[in-house]
Short mmCIF file of C-alpha atoms in Angstrom, two decimals:
data_model
loop_
_atom_site.label_atom_id
_atom_site.label_comp_id
_atom_site.label_asym_id
_atom_site.label_seq_id
_atom_site.Cartn_x
_atom_site.Cartn_y
_atom_site.Cartn_z
CA MET C 5 80.81 -5.37 22.07
CA ASP C 6 78.31 -4.59 24.84
CA ARG C 7 78.94 -7.09 27.64
CA ASN C 8 75.99 -5.97 29.71
CA ILE C 9 73.21 -8.19 30.94
CA TYR C 10 70.07 -6.06 30.92
CA GLU C 11 67.96 -7.12 33.87
CA LYS C 12 65.00 -4.84 34.55
CA ILE C 13 63.48 -1.41 34.80
CA HIS C 14 64.55 -0.21 38.21
CA SER C 15 62.09 2.71 38.41
CA TYR C 16 60.08 4.92 36.11
CA ARG C 17 58.13 8.20 36.08
CA VAL C 18 55.70 9.83 33.67
CA TYR C 19 55.71 13.55 32.89
CA SER C 20 53.32 15.81 31.01
CA ALA C 21 54.32 19.37 30.13
CA GLY C 22 57.37 18.88 32.37
CA GLU C 23 55.37 17.98 35.49
CA ALA C 24 55.34 14.53 37.09
CA VAL C 25 52.11 12.57 36.66
CA GLY C 26 50.95 10.09 39.30
CA ALA C 27 50.78 7.09 36.99
CA GLY C 28 50.02 3.57 38.24
CA ASP C 29 52.54 0.84 39.02
CA SER C 30 53.05 -0.44 35.45
CA LEU C 31 52.90 0.97 31.95
CA SER C 32 52.61 -0.96 28.67
CA LEU C 33 54.33 0.81 25.79
CA PRO C 34 52.59 1.10 22.40
CA SER C 35 52.97 -1.64 19.83
CA VAL C 36 54.51 -0.60 16.50
CA ASP C 37 52.98 -2.68 13.70
CA ASN C 38 53.93 -2.05 10.08
CA LYS C 39 51.17 -1.77 7.50
CA THR C 40 51.46 -4.69 5.09
CA VAL C 41 49.95 -5.87 1.85
CA THR C 42 49.69 -9.49 0.76
CA VAL C 43 51.74 -10.14 -2.39
CA SER C 44 51.08 -13.07 -4.72
CA GLY C 45 51.42 -13.71 -8.43
CA ALA C 46 53.34 -15.41 -11.21
CA GLY C 47 56.74 -16.69 -10.10
CA ILE C 48 55.85 -16.49 -6.40
CA LEU C 49 55.15 -19.70 -4.50
CA GLY C 50 52.06 -18.76 -2.54
CA GLU C 51 51.98 -15.35 -0.91
CA TYR C 52 53.84 -13.19 1.61
CA GLU C 53 53.27 -10.05 3.60
CA SER C 54 55.20 -6.99 2.38
CA PRO C 55 55.55 -4.06 4.80
CA ALA C 56 55.57 -0.44 3.64
CA GLU C 57 58.43 0.83 5.81
CA GLY C 58 57.43 3.78 7.92
CA HIS C 59 53.71 3.20 7.51
CA VAL C 60 52.50 1.97 10.87
CA ASP C 61 49.10 1.07 12.21
CA SER C 62 47.51 3.24 14.87
CA MET C 63 49.70 3.49 17.97
CA GLU C 64 48.01 3.85 21.33
CA GLN C 65 49.44 4.60 24.76
CA GLU C 66 47.36 3.85 27.82
CA ILE C 67 48.43 5.81 30.89
CA PRO C 68 47.29 4.24 34.17
CA PHE C 69 46.38 6.24 37.26
CA ASN C 70 45.76 4.83 40.70
CA THR C 71 42.73 7.07 41.16
CA MET C 72 40.52 9.56 39.36
CA SER C 73 42.03 12.66 40.96
CA PRO C 74 42.12 16.34 39.95
CA GLU C 75 45.58 15.54 38.48
CA TYR C 76 43.91 12.93 36.25
CA PHE C 77 41.69 15.55 34.63
CA ASP C 78 44.57 18.06 34.44
CA PHE C 79 46.50 15.42 32.46
CA ILE C 80 43.60 14.99 30.00
CA GLU C 81 43.40 18.75 29.50
CA LYS C 82 47.19 19.11 28.97
CA ILE C 83 47.25 16.35 26.34
CA ASN C 84 44.27 17.86 24.52
CA ASN C 85 46.20 21.15 24.45
CA GLY C 86 49.25 19.56 22.78
CA ALA C 87 51.48 18.66 25.74
CA ASP C 88 54.13 15.96 25.30
CA ILE C 89 54.20 12.83 27.41
CA THR C 90 57.68 11.93 28.62
CA ILE C 91 58.39 8.58 30.22
CA ARG C 92 61.74 8.31 31.99
CA ALA C 93 63.07 5.01 33.30
CA ALA C 94 66.27 3.58 34.76
CA LEU C 95 67.31 0.40 32.93
CA GLN C 96 69.33 -1.75 35.34
CA PHE C 97 72.09 -3.96 33.98
CA LYS C 98 75.02 -6.02 35.20
CA ASP C 99 78.39 -5.48 33.57
CA ALA C 100 79.50 -9.03 32.75
CA ALA C 101 83.20 -8.12 32.91
CA THR C 102 83.15 -6.43 36.33
CA GLN C 103 80.02 -8.09 37.81
CA THR C 104 78.78 -4.64 38.92
CA LEU C 105 75.28 -3.19 38.71
CA ASP C 106 74.63 0.05 36.88
CA THR C 107 71.79 1.83 35.06
CA LYS C 108 71.19 3.53 31.73
CA ALA C 109 68.54 6.18 31.14
CA ILE C 110 65.54 5.45 28.95
CA LYS C 111 63.57 8.43 27.67
CA ILE C 112 60.37 7.99 25.68
CA THR C 113 58.66 11.03 24.19
CA GLU C 114 55.11 10.79 22.87
CA ARG C 115 52.61 13.19 21.30
CA GLY C 116 49.02 12.64 20.35
CA SER C 117 45.46 13.27 21.40
CA VAL C 118 43.15 11.75 23.97
CA LYS C 119 41.22 8.92 22.37
CA GLY C 120 39.31 8.03 25.51
CA PHE C 121 39.49 7.60 29.24
CA SER C 122 38.08 5.35 31.91
CA PRO C 123 37.54 6.70 35.43
CA GLY C 124 37.90 3.12 36.74
CA GLU C 125 36.00 1.41 39.51
CA ILE C 126 35.20 2.30 43.07
CA LYS C 127 36.05 -0.39 45.58
CA ASN C 128 36.71 -0.17 49.32
CA ALA C 129 40.40 0.06 50.26
CA ASP C 130 41.66 -0.34 46.68
CA VAL C 131 42.94 1.69 43.72
CA MET C 132 40.44 2.75 41.05
CA GLY C 133 42.46 1.72 37.99
CA SER C 134 41.70 4.93 36.08
CA THR C 135 43.23 5.19 32.57
CA VAL C 136 43.71 7.68 29.75
CA THR C 137 44.25 6.35 26.21
CA ILE C 138 46.28 8.50 23.80
CA ASN C 139 46.32 8.00 20.02
CA LEU C 140 49.95 8.73 19.15
CA THR C 141 51.23 10.69 16.17
CA TYR C 142 54.80 10.83 17.53
CA LEU C 143 57.02 8.33 19.34
CA LYS C 144 60.72 8.65 20.17
CA ILE C 145 62.78 6.21 22.24
CA GLU C 146 66.26 7.06 23.52
CA ILE C 147 68.54 4.81 25.56
CA ASP C 148 71.53 6.33 27.33
CA GLY C 149 71.12 9.50 25.25
CA LYS C 150 71.21 7.64 21.91
CA GLU C 151 68.20 7.77 19.60
CA ARG C 152 66.89 4.24 18.95
CA LEU C 153 63.50 4.91 17.35
CA GLU C 154 61.66 7.98 16.07
CA ILE C 155 58.29 7.87 14.35
CA ASP C 156 56.73 11.20 13.39
CA ARG C 157 53.61 10.35 11.42
CA LEU C 158 52.76 13.95 10.51
CA ASN C 159 56.25 14.81 9.19
CA MET C 160 56.98 11.48 7.45
CA ILE C 161 59.91 10.56 9.71
CA TYR C 162 60.83 6.98 10.56
CA LYS C 163 64.27 6.47 12.11
CA VAL C 164 65.79 3.33 13.58
CA ASN C 165 69.12 3.62 15.46
CA GLY C 166 69.43 7.18 14.11
CA VAL C 167 69.13 6.07 10.47
CA ASP C 168 66.47 8.02 8.56
CA ARG C 169 64.71 5.19 6.72
CA LEU C 170 62.42 7.55 4.74
CA LYS C 171 64.91 10.25 3.65
CA LYS C 172 65.05 8.99 0.07
CA ILE C 173 61.28 8.62 -0.15
CA ARG C 174 60.72 12.19 1.19
CA GLU C 175 63.13 13.46 -1.49
CA GLN C 176 61.21 11.56 -4.20
CA CYS C 177 57.79 12.84 -3.14
#
């Protein structure tokens, strides 16, 4: 049993096509929401939402930048030309048995296309808050080298903890 107390993200970086990107100070990861249908009928008391496993609503990743720099526009061009986004973070934890601090690597790989961007605002002595929004077709999350989630919308792949949840369905279709 894992006796770790996971505390925080110690540090993170964003990469595109293998090069570091000057992202802002925080990054919200995309929400994964299953598509559902409301089921009701004879023998059912009321109704309930039934998810279609693997079918997820649109996933968006907003990448923040402190300023609208040449690097900002290079990032937009790389994504439009098919470059991956890689987010790497150090997840800090305390080992409950030894009371020592340590970290595990988080790696998030994303693919998609630029949905939009906002150059931000110009204000004296402040960051601009520039952003690029990516509509994702691929999302993979690994913790300490172990695959935890993989969603590949174009290749009908949906894995949780390394288990291919759509293997049987791909074989049937």
